[in-house]
């Protein structure tokens, strides 16, 4: 997508140095556009853990480049295999919920294994990371193509009046490599001339909606309103939301959806008010080994994300304290929406029920042994 009319991806190889990968440091958006270089495993792990990059697909893509750095660094290691394994573990430990991290690390580890020597490993790791990024762009574009008719239908039913779409967190192009998941159908509808308006949940504590989704949509000229997290239910009760579309960090093969904290409450409100609740996801976000959403590890982050709030003051990004000195805070970063509350999943292969049957119809090759 574009920033100031210039096309960007969220992660890319430095045009003059293929040993360097560049990212947008998302901690400073929307106020400052800062581009950081990543050159080491340590820097890739730090970027994921401290959320310079975030969003399930982008976490996976960054980890894939982390493995490329591991191969480059292994040139000065005494035990190459051991060095690469330690790097994979270090990257794996950065964030627990998004399955794309494990998926990308497994794909890299398997690809690298086949190499005859270290030079080959470096070349294969570089190609695999680039492939993961290119494939993600393609997948997210397809999610948009499959999601577009859902918006188009609502637009026709409303005789062309703006379709009001509620989204939570940021499942936009900067959460992926490009296009986004939840935002891809929205971008494609807007580009086709369909009137849309997006209700953007602020998404406390880190405000990925207010800071990132609002910024993205604004850069693309999409009408939107930022709302505090508690407004969605009221809007739905008053017929002001035509559909919800959210992303996911991990979806079980039975259709339970882990996503940013607060998603479950929106799904409950949508269910109670007959508003369709869609989850847009690449198949790389499906956990093919997980049957029950309540077994998905839920990240708990630093309580300072809750007690402090960040914003722009006199042209400087500042954090200020929100809570009394003596109050503790709990910071659960994700929740699980049971499949029964999900109207359908929008994937790169089409739309399906949030159920084992529905998912396997789109991905029959994933049919596995249920004896577990
Ligand atoms: O903590 P974050 O910002 O990494 O959480 C992001 C989300 O919850 C997104 O909705 C999800 O990763 C889908 S991104 C296409």
PDB file of N, CA, C and O in Angstrom, residues 63-87:
ATOM      1  N   UNK A  63      10.676 -13.170  11.533  1.00  0.00           N
ATOM      2  CA  UNK A  63      11.395 -14.336  12.073  1.00  0.00           C
ATOM      3  C   UNK A  63      12.112 -15.085  10.944  1.00  0.00           C
ATOM      4  O   UNK A  63      13.216 -15.603  11.132  1.00  0.00           O
ATOM      5  N   UNK A  64      11.488 -15.132   9.771  1.00  0.00           N
ATOM      6  CA  UNK A  64      12.120 -15.816   8.635  1.00  0.00           C
ATOM      7  C   UNK A  64      13.435 -15.109   8.258  1.00  0.00           C
ATOM      8  O   UNK A  64      14.447 -15.768   8.003  1.00  0.00           O
ATOM      9  N   UNK A  65      13.427 -13.776   8.256  1.00  0.00           N
ATOM     10  CA  UNK A  65      14.691 -13.066   8.008  1.00  0.00           C
ATOM     11  C   UNK A  65      15.659 -13.263   9.178  1.00  0.00           C
ATOM     12  O   UNK A  65      16.876 -13.292   8.977  1.00  0.00           O
ATOM     13  N   UNK A  66      15.114 -13.421  10.392  1.00  0.00           N
ATOM     14  CA  UNK A  66      15.970 -13.701  11.546  1.00  0.00           C
ATOM     15  C   UNK A  66      16.778 -14.968  11.315  1.00  0.00           C
ATOM     16  O   UNK A  66      17.961 -15.053  11.658  1.00  0.00           O
ATOM     17  N   UNK A  67      16.149 -15.968  10.701  1.00  0.00           N
ATOM     18  CA  UNK A  67      16.849 -17.230  10.409  1.00  0.00           C
ATOM     19  C   UNK A  67      17.917 -17.043   9.328  1.00  0.00           C
ATOM     20  O   UNK A  67      18.946 -17.712   9.330  1.00  0.00           O
ATOM     21  N   UNK A  68      17.650 -16.136   8.400  1.00  0.00           N
ATOM     22  CA  UNK A  68      18.657 -15.788   7.383  1.00  0.00           C
ATOM     23  C   UNK A  68      19.875 -15.156   8.076  1.00  0.00           C
ATOM     24  O   UNK A  68      21.027 -15.529   7.799  1.00  0.00           O
ATOM     25  N   UNK A  69      19.611 -14.242   9.025  1.00  0.00           N
ATOM     26  CA  UNK A  69      20.731 -13.637   9.774  1.00  0.00           C
ATOM     27  C   UNK A  69      21.490 -14.720  10.542  1.00  0.00           C
ATOM     28  O   UNK A  69      22.704 -14.664  10.662  1.00  0.00           O
ATOM     29  N   UNK A  70      20.734 -15.696  11.077  1.00  0.00           N
ATOM     30  CA  UNK A  70      21.391 -16.775  11.840  1.00  0.00           C
ATOM     31  C   UNK A  70      22.395 -17.509  10.943  1.00  0.00           C
ATOM     32  O   UNK A  70      23.509 -17.825  11.370  1.00  0.00           O
ATOM     33  N   UNK A  71      22.007 -17.756   9.698  1.00  0.00           N
ATOM     34  CA  UNK A  71      22.919 -18.457   8.773  1.00  0.00           C
ATOM     35  C   UNK A  71      24.135 -17.580   8.465  1.00  0.00           C
ATOM     36  O   UNK A  71      25.265 -18.081   8.405  1.00  0.00           O
ATOM     37  N   UNK A  72      23.905 -16.287   8.285  1.00  0.00           N
ATOM     38  CA  UNK A  72      25.044 -15.391   8.024  1.00  0.00           C
ATOM     39  C   UNK A  72      25.993 -15.385   9.231  1.00  0.00           C
ATOM     40  O   UNK A  72      27.214 -15.495   9.084  1.00  0.00           O
ATOM     41  N   UNK A  73      25.396 -15.298  10.424  1.00  0.00           N
ATOM     42  CA  UNK A  73      26.219 -15.237  11.641  1.00  0.00           C
ATOM     43  C   UNK A  73      26.950 -16.567  11.886  1.00  0.00           C
ATOM     44  O   UNK A  73      28.033 -16.583  12.470  1.00  0.00           O
ATOM     45  N   UNK A  74      26.346 -17.650  11.423  1.00  0.00           N
ATOM     46  CA  UNK A  74      26.933 -18.978  11.666  1.00  0.00           C
ATOM     47  C   UNK A  74      28.294 -19.132  10.972  1.00  0.00           C
ATOM     48  O   UNK A  74      29.051 -20.054  11.289  1.00  0.00           O
ATOM     49  N   UNK A  75      28.614 -18.208  10.061  1.00  0.00           N
ATOM     50  CA  UNK A  75      29.917 -18.270   9.384  1.00  0.00           C
ATOM     51  C   UNK A  75      31.064 -18.154  10.380  1.00  0.00           C
ATOM     52  O   UNK A  75      32.158 -18.645  10.137  1.00  0.00           O
ATOM     53  N   UNK A  76      30.802 -17.492  11.522  1.00  0.00           N
ATOM     54  CA  UNK A  76      31.888 -17.398  12.511  1.00  0.00           C
ATOM     55  C   UNK A  76      31.611 -18.277  13.740  1.00  0.00           C
ATOM     56  O   UNK A  76      32.218 -18.085  14.784  1.00  0.00           O
ATOM     57  N   UNK A  77      30.695 -19.221  13.590  1.00  0.00           N
ATOM     58  CA  UNK A  77      30.383 -20.101  14.731  1.00  0.00           C
ATOM     59  C   UNK A  77      31.196 -21.385  14.652  1.00  0.00           C
ATOM     60  O   UNK A  77      31.538 -21.834  13.553  1.00  0.00           O
ATOM     61  N   UNK A  78      31.489 -21.986  15.800  1.00  0.00           N
ATOM     62  CA  UNK A  78      32.234 -23.254  15.779  1.00  0.00           C
ATOM     63  C   UNK A  78      31.306 -24.405  15.379  1.00  0.00           C
ATOM     64  O   UNK A  78      31.687 -25.300  14.647  1.00  0.00           O
ATOM     65  N   UNK A  79      30.061 -24.349  15.842  1.00  0.00           N
ATOM     66  CA  UNK A  79      29.104 -25.398  15.471  1.00  0.00           C
ATOM     67  C   UNK A  79      27.892 -24.757  14.782  1.00  0.00           C
ATOM     68  O   UNK A  79      27.024 -24.160  15.431  1.00  0.00           O
ATOM     69  N   UNK A  80      27.875 -24.873  13.461  1.00  0.00           N
ATOM     70  CA  UNK A  80      26.862 -24.190  12.635  1.00  0.00           C
ATOM     71  C   UNK A  80      25.450 -24.637  13.012  1.00  0.00           C
ATOM     72  O   UNK A  80      24.554 -23.814  13.260  1.00  0.00           O
ATOM     73  N   UNK A  81      25.231 -25.950  13.067  1.00  0.00           N
ATOM     74  CA  UNK A  81      23.879 -26.477  13.333  1.00  0.00           C
ATOM     75  C   UNK A  81      23.367 -25.990  14.688  1.00  0.00           C
ATOM     76  O   UNK A  81      22.218 -25.580  14.822  1.00  0.00           O
ATOM     77  N   UNK A  82      24.281 -26.047  15.664  1.00  0.00           N
ATOM     78  CA  UNK A  82      23.884 -25.637  17.011  1.00  0.00           C
ATOM     79  C   UNK A  82      23.545 -24.138  17.026  1.00  0.00           C
ATOM     80  O   UNK A  82      22.557 -23.714  17.614  1.00  0.00           O
ATOM     81  N   UNK A  83      24.349 -23.353  16.337  1.00  0.00           N
ATOM     82  CA  UNK A  83      24.118 -21.904  16.303  1.00  0.00           C
ATOM     83  C   UNK A  83      22.740 -21.594  15.716  1.00  0.00           C
ATOM     84  O   UNK A  83      21.973 -20.782  16.249  1.00  0.00           O
ATOM     85  N   UNK A  84      22.410 -22.279  14.621  1.00  0.00           N
ATOM     86  CA  UNK A  84      21.126 -22.032  13.952  1.00  0.00           C
ATOM     87  C   UNK A  84      19.963 -22.473  14.841  1.00  0.00           C
ATOM     88  O   UNK A  84      18.932 -21.798  14.930  1.00  0.00           O
ATOM     89  N   UNK A  85      20.154 -23.577  15.541  1.00  0.00           N
ATOM     90  CA  UNK A  85      19.084 -24.065  16.440  1.00  0.00           C
ATOM     91  C   UNK A  85      18.841 -23.096  17.597  1.00  0.00           C
ATOM     92  O   UNK A  85      17.693 -22.785  17.939  1.00  0.00           O
ATOM     93  N   UNK A  86      19.927 -22.582  18.151  1.00  0.00           N
ATOM     94  CA  UNK A  86      19.786 -21.622  19.267  1.00  0.00           C
ATOM     95  C   UNK A  86      19.061 -20.363  18.773  1.00  0.00           C
ATOM     96  O   UNK A  86      18.183 -19.813  19.444  1.00  0.00           O
ATOM     97  N   UNK A  87      19.404 -19.936  17.560  1.00  0.00           N
ATOM     98  CA  UNK A  87      18.756 -18.736  17.000  1.00  0.00           C
ATOM     99  C   UNK A  87      17.254 -18.978  16.815  1.00  0.00           C
ATOM    100  O   UNK A  87      16.428 -18.120  17.141  1.00  0.00           O
TER     101      UNK A  87
END
